[in-house]
CSV table of C-alpha atoms and ligand atoms in Angstrom, one decimal:
chain,number,residue,atom,x,y,z
A,964,MET,CA,0.0,0.0,0.0
A,965,SER,CA,1.2,3.5,-0.8
A,966,TYR,CA,0.6,6.1,1.8
A,967,HIS,CA,-0.6,9.7,0.8
A,968,ALA,CA,-2.1,12.7,2.5
A,969,PRO,CA,-5.7,12.8,2.9
A,970,ARG,CA,-7.7,14.7,0.3
A,971,GLY,CA,-7.6,18.4,0.6
A,972,VAL,CA,-4.7,18.2,3.1
A,973,ASN,CA,-1.3,19.2,1.8
A,974,ASP,CA,2.1,18.9,3.0
A,975,LEU,CA,4.0,22.1,3.4
A,976,LEU,CA,7.1,21.2,1.8
A,977,PRO,CA,10.1,23.4,2.7
A,978,GLN,CA,9.6,25.9,-0.1
A,979,THR,CA,5.9,26.5,0.9
A,980,ALA,CA,6.6,26.2,4.7
A,981,GLN,CA,9.2,29.1,4.3
A,982,ALA,CA,6.7,31.0,2.3
A,983,HIS,CA,4.1,30.5,5.3
A,984,LEU,CA,6.8,31.7,7.7
A,985,TRP,CA,7.6,34.7,5.3
A,986,ILE,CA,4.0,35.9,5.3
A,987,GLU,CA,3.5,35.2,9.2
A,988,SER,CA,6.7,37.5,9.7
A,989,ILE,CA,5.1,40.2,7.5
A,990,ALA,CA,2.0,39.8,9.6
A,991,HIS,CA,3.9,40.2,12.8
A,992,GLU,CA,5.7,43.2,11.5
A,993,VAL,CA,2.8,45.1,10.3
A,994,PHE,CA,0.3,44.1,13.0
A,995,SER,CA,2.9,44.9,15.7
A,996,ARG,CA,2.6,48.6,14.5
A,997,TYR,CA,-1.1,48.8,15.5
A,998,GLY,CA,-0.7,47.2,18.8
A,999,TYR,CA,-1.3,43.5,18.1
A,1000,VAL,CA,0.1,40.7,20.4
A,1001,LEU,CA,0.1,37.1,19.5
A,1002,ILE,CA,-2.4,34.6,21.0
A,1003,GLU,CA,-2.7,30.7,20.4
A,1004,THR,CA,-5.7,28.8,21.1
A,1005,PRO,CA,-6.2,25.3,21.0
A,1006,LEU,CA,-6.5,23.4,17.4
A,1007,PHE,CA,-9.8,21.7,18.8
A,1008,GLU,CA,-12.5,23.0,21.1
A,1009,LEU,CA,-15.7,21.9,22.6
A,1010,THR,CA,-18.1,21.6,19.6
A,1011,GLU,CA,-20.4,23.7,21.3
A,1012,VAL,CA,-17.9,26.8,21.4
A,1013,PHE,CA,-18.5,26.8,17.4
A,1014,VAL,CA,-22.0,26.2,17.6
A,1015,ARG,CA,-22.5,29.2,20.0
A,1016,GLY,CA,-20.0,31.3,18.5
A,1017,ILE,CA,-20.5,30.6,14.4
A,1018,GLY,CA,-24.1,29.6,14.5
A,1019,GLU,CA,-25.9,26.4,13.9
A,1020,ALA,CA,-27.4,27.4,10.6
A,1021,THR,CA,-24.0,28.3,9.0
A,1022,ASP,CA,-22.5,26.0,6.3
A,1023,VAL,CA,-19.4,26.0,8.5
A,1024,VAL,CA,-20.9,24.4,11.7
A,1025,GLY,CA,-24.0,22.7,9.9
A,1026,LYS,CA,-22.0,20.7,7.2
A,1027,GLU,CA,-18.1,21.2,7.4
A,1028,MET,CA,-16.9,20.6,10.7
A,1029,PHE,CA,-14.6,17.8,11.5
A,1030,GLY,CA,-15.3,16.0,14.8
A,1031,VAL,CA,-12.6,14.7,17.3
A,1032,TYR,CA,-13.4,11.8,19.2
A,1033,SER,CA,-11.2,10.1,21.9
A,1034,GLY,CA,-11.3,6.4,22.1
A,1035,ALA,CA,-14.0,6.1,24.4
A,1036,ALA,CA,-16.3,8.5,22.8
A,1037,ALA,CA,-15.7,6.9,19.6
A,1038,GLY,CA,-16.7,3.4,21.3
A,1039,LYS,CA,-20.0,5.1,22.4
A,1040,LEU,CA,-20.6,6.4,19.0
A,1041,VAL,CA,-20.3,2.9,17.4
A,1042,VAL,CA,-23.1,1.6,19.8
A,1043,GLY,CA,-25.2,4.6,19.2
A,1044,GLU,CA,-25.0,6.2,22.7
A,1045,THR,CA,-25.2,9.9,22.9
A,1046,LEU,CA,-22.0,11.7,24.0
A,1047,LYS,CA,-21.9,14.2,26.7
A,1048,ALA,CA,-21.3,17.8,25.9
A,1049,ASP,CA,-17.6,17.6,27.0
A,1050,GLU,CA,-17.2,14.6,24.8
A,1051,GLN,CA,-18.0,16.4,21.6
A,1052,LEU,CA,-15.1,18.1,20.1
A,1053,SER,CA,-14.3,19.6,16.9
A,1054,LEU,CA,-11.2,20.7,15.1
A,1055,ARG,CA,-11.6,24.5,14.6
A,1056,PRO,CA,-13.1,25.7,11.4
A,1057,GLU,CA,-11.8,29.5,12.0
A,1058,GLY,CA,-10.2,31.1,14.8
A,1059,THR,CA,-12.6,33.9,16.1
A,1060,ALA,CA,-14.7,31.7,18.3
A,1061,GLY,CA,-11.7,30.2,20.1
A,1062,VAL,CA,-10.4,33.6,20.7
A,1063,ALA,CA,-13.6,34.9,22.1
A,1064,ARG,CA,-13.8,31.7,24.5
A,1065,ALA,CA,-10.4,32.5,25.9
A,1066,VAL,CA,-11.1,36.0,26.3
A,1067,VAL,CA,-14.1,35.2,28.4
A,1068,GLU,CA,-12.6,32.0,30.1
A,1069,HIS,CA,-9.4,34.2,31.2
A,1070,GLY,CA,-11.2,37.4,31.9
A,1071,LEU,CA,-8.9,39.1,29.4
A,1072,VAL,CA,-11.1,42.2,28.6
A,1073,PRO,CA,-13.0,43.0,31.8
A,1074,PRO,CA,-15.3,46.3,31.7
A,1075,GLY,CA,-13.4,49.5,31.5
A,1076,SER,CA,-10.1,47.8,30.1
A,1077,PRO,CA,-8.1,49.1,27.2
A,1078,VAL,CA,-8.9,47.5,23.8
A,1079,ALA,CA,-7.2,44.3,23.5
A,1080,LYS,CA,-5.6,43.3,20.3
A,1081,TYR,CA,-4.8,39.7,19.3
A,1082,TRP,CA,-3.3,38.3,16.3
A,1083,TYR,CA,-3.0,34.3,15.6
A,1084,ALA,CA,-1.9,32.2,12.8
A,1085,GLY,CA,-2.7,28.4,12.3
A,1086,SER,CA,-4.2,25.5,10.6
A,1087,MET,CA,-8.1,25.5,10.3
A,1088,PHE,CA,-10.2,22.7,9.2
A,1089,ARG,CA,-13.3,22.5,7.1
A,1090,HIS,CA,-14.8,19.4,5.3
A,1091,GLU,CA,-15.4,21.4,1.9
A,1092,ARG,CA,-15.1,19.9,-1.5
A,1093,PRO,CA,-11.3,20.5,-2.3
A,1094,GLN,CA,-10.5,22.6,-5.4
A,1095,LYS,CA,-7.8,25.4,-6.2
A,1096,GLY,CA,-7.7,27.7,-3.1
A,1097,ARG,CA,-10.2,25.5,-1.3
A,1098,LEU,CA,-8.6,22.9,1.1
A,1099,ARG,CA,-9.9,20.9,4.2
A,1100,GLU,CA,-6.7,22.0,6.3
A,1101,PHE,CA,-6.0,25.5,5.4
A,1102,HIS,CA,-3.9,28.1,7.1
A,1103,GLN,CA,-5.3,31.5,8.5
A,1104,ILE,CA,-3.7,34.4,10.0
A,1105,GLY,CA,-6.1,36.5,11.8
A,1106,ALA,CA,-6.7,39.5,14.1
A,1107,GLU,CA,-9.0,40.6,16.8
A,1108,CYS,CA,-9.6,43.7,18.3
A,1109,ILE,CA,-11.7,43.4,21.5
A,1110,GLY,CA,-13.4,46.2,23.5
A,1111,ALA,CA,-13.6,48.7,20.7
A,1112,ALA,CA,-16.8,50.3,19.7
A,1113,GLU,CA,-15.9,53.4,17.8
A,1114,PRO,CA,-15.9,53.3,13.9
A,1115,SER,CA,-12.5,54.4,14.0
A,1116,SER,CA,-11.6,50.6,15.1
A,1117,ASP,CA,-13.3,49.5,12.2
A,1118,ALA,CA,-11.4,51.6,9.7
A,1119,GLU,CA,-7.9,50.9,11.7
A,1120,VAL,CA,-8.6,47.1,11.2
A,1121,ILE,CA,-9.5,47.5,7.7
A,1122,ILE,CA,-6.5,49.8,6.9
A,1123,MET,CA,-4.1,47.3,8.6
A,1124,LEU,CA,-5.3,44.5,6.5
A,1125,MET,CA,-4.9,46.3,3.4
A,1126,ARG,CA,-1.2,47.5,4.7
A,1127,PHE,CA,-0.4,43.7,5.2
A,1128,PHE,CA,-1.5,42.8,1.7
A,1129,GLU,CA,0.4,45.7,0.3
A,1130,THR,CA,3.5,44.8,2.4
A,1131,LEU,CA,3.6,41.4,1.0
A,1132,GLY,CA,3.9,43.0,-2.5
A,1133,LEU,CA,0.3,42.3,-3.8
A,1134,SER,CA,-0.6,45.3,-6.1
A,1135,ARG,CA,-3.1,47.8,-5.1
A,1136,ASP,CA,-4.9,47.5,-8.4
A,1137,SER,CA,-5.1,43.6,-8.3
A,1138,MET,CA,-7.3,43.8,-5.0
A,1139,ARG,CA,-10.7,44.8,-4.4
A,1140,LEU,CA,-11.8,46.0,-1.0
A,1141,TYR,CA,-15.4,45.5,-0.6
A,1142,VAL,CA,-17.4,46.9,2.6
A,1143,ASN,CA,-20.8,46.8,4.0
A,1144,SER,CA,-22.9,47.0,7.2
A,1145,MET,CA,-24.8,44.1,8.2
A,1146,GLY,CA,-26.7,46.4,10.9
A,1147,ASP,CA,-27.3,45.1,14.4
A,1148,ALA,CA,-29.9,43.7,16.8
A,1149,THR,CA,-32.1,46.9,16.1
A,1150,CYS,CA,-32.2,47.0,12.3
A,1151,ARG,CA,-31.1,43.2,11.4
A,1152,PRO,CA,-34.3,41.4,12.3
A,1153,ALA,CA,-36.5,43.4,10.1
A,1154,TYR,CA,-34.0,43.2,7.3
A,1155,ARG,CA,-33.8,39.3,7.7
A,1156,GLU,CA,-37.6,39.1,7.6
A,1157,ALA,CA,-37.8,41.3,4.5
A,1158,VAL,CA,-35.3,38.9,2.7
A,1159,ARG,CA,-36.9,35.7,4.0
A,1160,ALA,CA,-40.2,37.2,2.6
A,1161,PHE,CA,-38.6,38.0,-0.8
A,1162,ILE,CA,-37.1,34.5,-0.9
A,1163,LEU,CA,-40.7,32.8,-0.3
A,1164,ASP,CA,-42.2,35.1,-2.9
A,1165,ASN,CA,-39.4,33.9,-5.5
A,1166,ALA,CA,-39.5,30.4,-4.3
A,1167,GLU,CA,-40.5,29.0,-7.6
A,1168,SER,CA,-37.3,30.4,-9.2
A,1169,LEU,CA,-34.8,29.8,-6.6
A,1170,CYS,CA,-32.8,26.7,-5.9
A,1171,ASP,CA,-34.1,24.3,-2.9
A,1172,GLU,CA,-31.3,25.5,-0.7
A,1173,CYS,CA,-32.2,29.0,-1.0
A,1174,VAL,CA,-35.6,28.3,-0.2
A,1175,ARG,CA,-34.5,26.3,2.7
A,1176,ARG,CA,-32.2,29.2,3.9
A,1177,ALA,CA,-35.3,31.4,4.1
A,1178,GLU,CA,-36.1,29.9,7.6
A,1179,THR,CA,-32.6,29.1,8.7
A,1180,ASN,CA,-30.2,31.7,7.3
A,1181,PRO,CA,-32.1,34.0,4.5
A,1182,LEU,CA,-29.1,36.3,4.1
A,1183,ARG,CA,-27.0,33.3,3.0
A,1184,ALA,CA,-29.2,33.1,-0.3
A,1185,PHE,CA,-27.0,36.3,-1.5
A,1186,ASP,CA,-24.0,33.8,-1.6
A,1187,CYS,CA,-25.6,31.1,-3.6
A,1188,LYS,CA,-23.2,29.4,-6.1
A,1189,ASN,CA,-26.2,29.2,-8.6
A,1190,PRO,CA,-26.0,32.1,-11.0
A,1191,SER,CA,-29.7,32.1,-11.5
A,1192,CYS,CA,-30.2,32.5,-7.9
A,1193,ASN,CA,-27.8,35.6,-8.0
A,1194,THR,CA,-29.8,37.2,-10.8
A,1195,ILE,CA,-33.0,36.8,-8.6
A,1196,MET,CA,-31.3,37.9,-5.4
A,1197,ALA,CA,-30.1,41.1,-7.1
A,1198,ALA,CA,-33.5,42.4,-6.8
A,1199,ALA,CA,-33.9,41.5,-3.0
A,1200,PRO,CA,-34.2,44.3,-0.5
A,1201,LEU,CA,-30.8,45.8,0.4
A,1202,ILE,CA,-29.5,46.1,4.2
A,1203,THR,CA,-28.4,49.8,3.3
A,1204,ASP,CA,-32.0,51.1,2.8
A,1205,MET,CA,-32.9,49.4,6.2
A,1206,LEU,CA,-30.2,50.2,8.8
A,1207,CYS,CA,-31.2,52.1,11.9
A,1208,GLU,CA,-29.8,55.4,12.6
A,1209,GLN,CA,-27.1,54.3,14.8
A,1210,CYS,CA,-25.7,51.7,12.3
A,1211,ALA,CA,-26.1,54.0,9.3
A,1212,GLU,CA,-24.0,56.6,11.4
A,1213,HIS,CA,-21.3,54.1,12.4
A,1214,TYR,CA,-21.1,52.9,8.7
A,1215,ALA,CA,-20.7,56.5,7.4
A,1216,THR,CA,-18.2,57.2,9.8
A,1217,VAL,CA,-16.1,54.0,8.9
A,1218,ARG,CA,-16.1,55.0,5.1
A,1219,GLU,CA,-15.2,58.5,5.9
A,1220,LEU,CA,-12.2,57.4,8.0
A,1221,LEU,CA,-11.2,55.1,5.0
A,1222,ASP,CA,-11.4,57.9,2.7
A,1223,VAL,CA,-9.2,59.7,5.1
A,1224,ALA,CA,-6.5,56.8,4.6
A,1225,GLY,CA,-7.0,57.1,1.1
A,1226,LEU,CA,-8.0,53.6,0.7
A,1227,VAL,CA,-10.0,52.6,-2.4
A,1228,TYR,CA,-12.9,50.4,-1.7
A,1229,GLU,CA,-16.4,49.6,-3.1
A,1230,GLU,CA,-19.5,49.5,-1.2
A,1231,ASN,CA,-21.5,46.2,-1.5
A,1232,PRO,CA,-24.7,45.9,-0.1
A,1233,ARG,CA,-25.0,42.3,-0.9
A,1234,LEU,CA,-22.0,41.4,1.1
A,1235,VAL,CA,-23.1,39.0,3.8
A,1236,ARG,CA,-20.4,37.1,5.6
A,1237,GLY,CA,-21.0,33.6,6.1
A,1238,LEU,CA,-20.7,33.4,10.0
A,1239,ASP,CA,-23.5,34.5,12.0
A,1240,TYR,CA,-21.5,36.5,14.5
A,1241,TYR,CA,-21.1,39.6,12.4
A,1242,THR,CA,-22.8,43.0,13.1
A,1243,ARG,CA,-22.4,46.2,11.3
A,1244,THR,CA,-19.2,46.5,9.5
A,1245,VAL,CA,-18.2,43.7,7.3
A,1246,PHE,CA,-15.4,43.6,4.6
A,1247,GLU,CA,-14.0,41.2,2.1
A,1248,VAL,CA,-10.8,41.5,-0.1
A,1249,GLN,CA,-10.8,39.6,-3.4
A,1250,VAL,CA,-8.1,39.4,-6.4
A,1251,ASP,CA,-8.5,39.4,-9.9
A,1252,VAL,CA,-6.0,36.7,-10.9
A,1253,GLY,CA,-4.7,33.6,-10.0
A,1254,LEU,CA,-7.4,32.3,-7.9
A,1255,GLY,CA,-10.5,31.3,-10.0
A,1256,SER,CA,-13.9,31.2,-8.2
A,1257,GLN,CA,-12.0,31.2,-4.7
A,1258,ASN,CA,-11.0,34.7,-4.9
A,1259,ALA,CA,-11.4,35.9,-1.5
A,1260,ILE,CA,-8.1,36.4,0.2
A,1261,GLY,CA,-9.5,37.6,3.4
A,1262,GLY,CA,-12.5,39.1,5.3
A,1263,GLY,CA,-14.0,39.9,8.5
A,1264,GLY,CA,-16.3,42.1,10.3
A,1265,ARG,CA,-17.7,43.2,13.6
A,1266,TYR,CA,-19.0,41.2,16.3
A,1267,ASP,CA,-20.5,43.1,18.9
A,1268,GLY,CA,-22.6,40.3,20.5
A,1269,LEU,CA,-20.0,37.4,20.1
A,1270,ILE,CA,-18.2,37.9,23.7
A,1271,GLU,CA,-21.8,37.9,25.3
A,1272,GLU,CA,-22.6,34.6,23.7
A,1273,PHE,CA,-19.7,33.1,25.6
A,1274,GLY,CA,-21.2,34.6,28.9
A,1275,GLY,CA,-19.0,37.5,29.1
A,1276,LYS,CA,-20.3,41.0,29.7
A,1277,HIS,CA,-21.3,43.1,26.7
A,1278,THR,CA,-18.0,43.6,24.9
A,1279,PRO,CA,-17.8,45.0,21.2
A,1280,GLY,CA,-15.3,43.6,18.8
A,1281,LEU,CA,-14.2,42.9,15.4
A,1282,GLY,CA,-11.6,41.1,13.4
A,1283,PHE,CA,-10.5,39.4,10.1
A,1284,ALA,CA,-8.9,36.1,8.8
A,1285,VAL,CA,-7.0,35.8,5.6
A,1286,GLY,CA,-6.1,32.6,3.9
A,1287,ILE,CA,-2.4,31.8,3.3
A,1288,GLU,CA,-2.7,29.3,0.6
A,1289,ARG,CA,-4.8,32.0,-1.4
A,1290,ILE,CA,-2.5,34.6,-0.7
A,1291,LEU,CA,0.3,32.6,-2.1
A,1292,LEU,CA,-1.5,31.8,-5.3
A,1293,ALA,CA,-2.2,35.5,-5.4
A,1294,LEU,CA,1.6,36.3,-5.0
A,1295,GLN,CA,2.5,33.7,-7.6
A,1296,ALA,CA,0.0,35.1,-10.2
A,1297,GLN,CA,1.9,38.4,-9.6
A,1298,ASP,CA,5.4,36.7,-9.8
A,1299,ILE,CA,6.2,37.8,-6.3
A,1300,GLN,CA,8.6,35.4,-4.5
A,1301,ALA,CA,7.2,34.6,-1.1
A,1302,GLY,CA,10.3,34.1,1.1
A,1303,LYS,CA,13.3,31.9,0.2
A,1304,VAL,CA,14.5,28.9,1.6
A,1305,PRO,CA,17.8,29.7,3.4
A,1306,VAL,CA,21.0,28.5,1.9
A,1307,PRO,CA,24.2,28.1,4.1
A,1308,GLU,CA,26.6,30.9,3.7
A,1309,VAL,CA,29.9,28.6,4.3
A,1310,PHE,CA,30.7,25.0,3.7
A,1311,ILE,CA,33.8,23.4,5.6
A,1312,ALA,CA,35.5,20.8,3.4
A,1313,ALA,CA,37.9,18.3,5.3
A,1314,VAL,CA,40.5,16.5,3.5
A,1315,ASP,CA,40.8,13.6,5.8
A,1316,GLY,CA,39.5,12.2,9.2
A,1317,LYS,CA,41.8,14.4,11.5
A,1318,ALA,CA,40.5,17.5,9.5
A,1319,ARG,CA,37.0,16.5,10.0
A,1320,THR,CA,37.2,16.8,13.7
A,1321,VAL,CA,38.6,20.3,13.5
A,1322,ALA,CA,35.9,21.1,10.8
A,1323,PHE,CA,33.4,20.1,13.3
A,1324,ARG,CA,34.6,22.3,15.9
A,1325,ILE,CA,35.0,25.2,13.6
A,1326,ALA,CA,31.6,24.7,12.3
A,1327,LEU,CA,30.2,25.0,15.9
A,1328,ALA,CA,32.2,28.1,16.6
A,1329,LEU,CA,31.0,29.9,13.2
A,1330,ARG,CA,27.5,29.0,13.8
A,1331,ASP,CA,27.7,30.3,17.5
A,1332,ALA,CA,29.0,33.4,15.7
A,1333,GLY,CA,25.9,33.6,13.5
A,1334,LEU,CA,26.9,32.2,10.3
A,1335,ALA,CA,24.8,29.4,8.5
A,1336,VAL,CA,27.4,26.7,8.0
A,1337,GLU,CA,27.2,23.3,6.5
A,1338,LEU,CA,29.8,20.4,6.4
A,1339,ASP,CA,29.9,16.8,5.4
A,1340,HIS,CA,28.2,14.0,7.2
A,1341,GLN,CA,28.3,11.4,4.5
A,1342,ASN,CA,32.2,10.6,4.3
A,1343,ARG,CA,32.4,12.2,1.0
A,1344,SER,CA,35.7,12.8,-1.0
A,1345,LEU,CA,37.1,16.2,-1.1
A,1346,LYS,CA,35.8,16.4,-4.8
A,1347,SER,CA,32.3,15.5,-3.9
A,1348,GLN,CA,32.3,18.0,-1.0
A,1349,PHE,CA,33.1,20.7,-3.4
A,1350,LYS,CA,30.4,19.5,-5.6
A,1351,LEU,CA,28.0,19.6,-2.7
A,1352,ALA,CA,28.9,23.0,-1.7
A,1353,ASP,CA,28.4,24.3,-5.2
A,1354,LYS,CA,25.0,22.5,-5.3
A,1355,LEU,CA,24.0,24.1,-1.9
A,1356,GLY,CA,24.8,27.7,-3.2
A,1357,VAL,CA,27.5,28.5,-0.6
A,1358,SER,CA,29.6,31.6,-1.7
A,1359,CYS,CA,32.6,30.3,0.5
A,1360,VAL,CA,34.3,27.0,1.3
A,1361,ILE,CA,36.8,26.5,4.0
A,1362,VAL,CA,39.3,23.9,3.0
A,1363,LEU,CA,41.0,22.0,5.9
A,1364,GLY,CA,43.9,19.6,5.2
A,1365,PRO,CA,47.0,18.2,6.5
A,1366,ASP,CA,49.0,21.4,5.6
A,1367,GLU,CA,46.2,23.8,7.1
A,1368,LEU,CA,46.4,22.0,10.6
A,1369,ALA,CA,50.1,21.9,10.7
A,1370,SER,CA,50.1,25.7,10.2
A,1371,HIS,CA,46.9,26.4,12.0
A,1372,THR,CA,45.3,28.0,9.0
A,1373,ALA,CA,42.4,27.4,6.6
A,1374,THR,CA,42.2,28.0,3.0
A,1375,LEU,CA,39.2,30.1,1.8
A,1376,ARG,CA,37.8,29.6,-1.4
A,1377,TYR,CA,35.4,32.0,-2.8
A,1378,MET,CA,33.0,30.4,-5.1
A,1379,ASP,CA,32.1,33.0,-7.5
A,1380,THR,CA,35.6,33.9,-8.5
A,1381,GLY,CA,37.5,31.0,-7.5
A,1382,GLU,CA,40.1,33.2,-5.5
A,1383,GLU,CA,41.7,31.3,-2.8
A,1384,ARG,CA,43.3,32.7,0.3
A,1385,CYS,CA,45.1,31.3,3.3
A,1386,VAL,CA,44.1,32.7,6.8
A,1387,PRO,CA,44.9,31.9,10.4
A,1388,LEU,CA,42.4,29.7,12.1
A,1389,ASP,CA,41.8,32.1,14.8
A,1390,THR,CA,40.8,34.9,12.3
A,1391,LEU,CA,38.1,32.7,10.5
A,1392,THR,CA,35.2,34.0,12.6
A,1393,ASP,CA,36.2,37.6,12.2
A,1394,ILE,CA,36.9,37.5,8.3
A,1395,LEU,CA,33.6,35.3,7.6
A,1396,SER,CA,31.4,37.7,9.7
A,1397,GLU,CA,32.2,40.5,7.5
A,1398,PRO,CA,30.2,40.8,4.5
A,1399,ILE,CA,32.0,38.2,2.2
A,1400,LYS,CA,34.1,40.0,-0.4
A,1401,THR,CA,34.3,38.2,-3.9
B,1310,LIG,P1,-13.8,32.9,6.4
B,1310,LIG,O1,-13.1,32.4,7.7
B,1310,LIG,O2,-14.7,31.8,5.8
B,1310,LIG,O3,-14.1,34.4,6.6
B,1310,LIG,O4,-12.3,32.9,5.6
B,1310,LIG,C1,-11.4,33.7,5.7
B,1310,LIG,C2,-10.4,33.4,4.6
B,1310,LIG,O5,-9.8,32.1,4.8
B,1310,LIG,C3,-10.7,33.5,3.2
B,1310,LIG,O6,-11.1,34.7,2.7
B,1310,LIG,C4,-9.9,32.5,2.4
B,1310,LIG,O7,-9.0,33.2,2.1
B,1310,LIG,C5,-9.5,31.6,3.6
B,1310,LIG,N1,-10.3,30.2,3.4
B,1310,LIG,C6,-11.6,30.1,4.1
B,1310,LIG,N2,-11.8,28.7,3.5
B,1310,LIG,C7,-11.0,28.2,3.0
B,1310,LIG,C8,-10.7,26.9,2.6
B,1310,LIG,N3,-11.5,26.0,2.7
B,1310,LIG,N4,-9.2,26.5,2.0
B,1310,LIG,C9,-8.5,27.6,1.7
B,1310,LIG,N5,-8.7,28.9,2.3
B,1310,LIG,C10,-9.9,29.2,3.0
């Protein structure tokens, strides 16, 4: 039997793993400027955390979660016993619910405390049909700004997201930023009802799924994959016409501040994000090239009711998540190299066994001095060590043989020019720590 990774799940081979690391390092750099600190929550949580946080009627919770069962719980399932709530665990399909749970559990944002800003990076799991840019294990970077109610925080989060994409090198012209307001507990119920009524009025022309959504999650009908449903939903009532005064004012200020920042965006009154917790501002960034139909590279919004869902005091907040795999596809389409696998700077070639011991010692000293050093561990001939050094792409080879050992020296060969020089062993660290001259 030959083994392979499960469907929709990829190995991150060194080139890709390095690219992920590079993207995360840019996130760290950009987000730090805005006051964000790293948080890590578990890869799996009580299923109830996602049901509460994301919403039972969402596709993510209703159809896409991977369960996690311990031996005992799996045994109970086999015999058809019901699992207790604390035996029902799921792999996280997104990061916000876990962060909100942690905020409440550890009392991280008590009333009156300053805004807490967290970012995270890690695997998320959704049982979706795999295709380009859509995986079952994928990697997100996310940010959550908790305790902030003012529209300036919405604008700041969106600006930070766009700065992150720009710092990665994605051209501004290749990205489209969509914004909308989904209203709040005052105005959304009436809007939901209006969309529900619209769907029922048009039930004959809409797909079965959309008609079902009328009762469970009517706004999701805007996201139907079926083009004929999209055409019909284009005539549905728009939230922007039904926002209450406070929501309309909040949304207007967000747009005003995006203008202040010079951000180009499009208002999209049909943008409804797939998770239940959003209130007021929502946003999404799409790219034109490289991704086909899975063209959203990131999105997010405000979730003023979420912390209360987990038993906390009313605490407004908002955040976003971006998909690393999709960002990589977008970067590739724009010929942007995302991080390089590091190459050693120096290779130490040893002529014989005695020289190998010295080479080993020198390698340690040079690495401790901050240089990336490689040497042979396969008992290669000197010629083969040089070939390897060349293949690795090092700029300088240190040659150690009987003559060098006798005179406490080393021969340095610069690979670009072939130039050689003999230097005392105790000056190696100093010489090599200088920028290598060729
Ligand atoms: P969401 O949590 O659905 O708002 O997704 C945020 C971002 O994560 C999206 O814009 C995508 O870039 C990425 N993403 C979501 N689902 C997947 C998936 N199944 N495979 C790869 N990336 C995904």
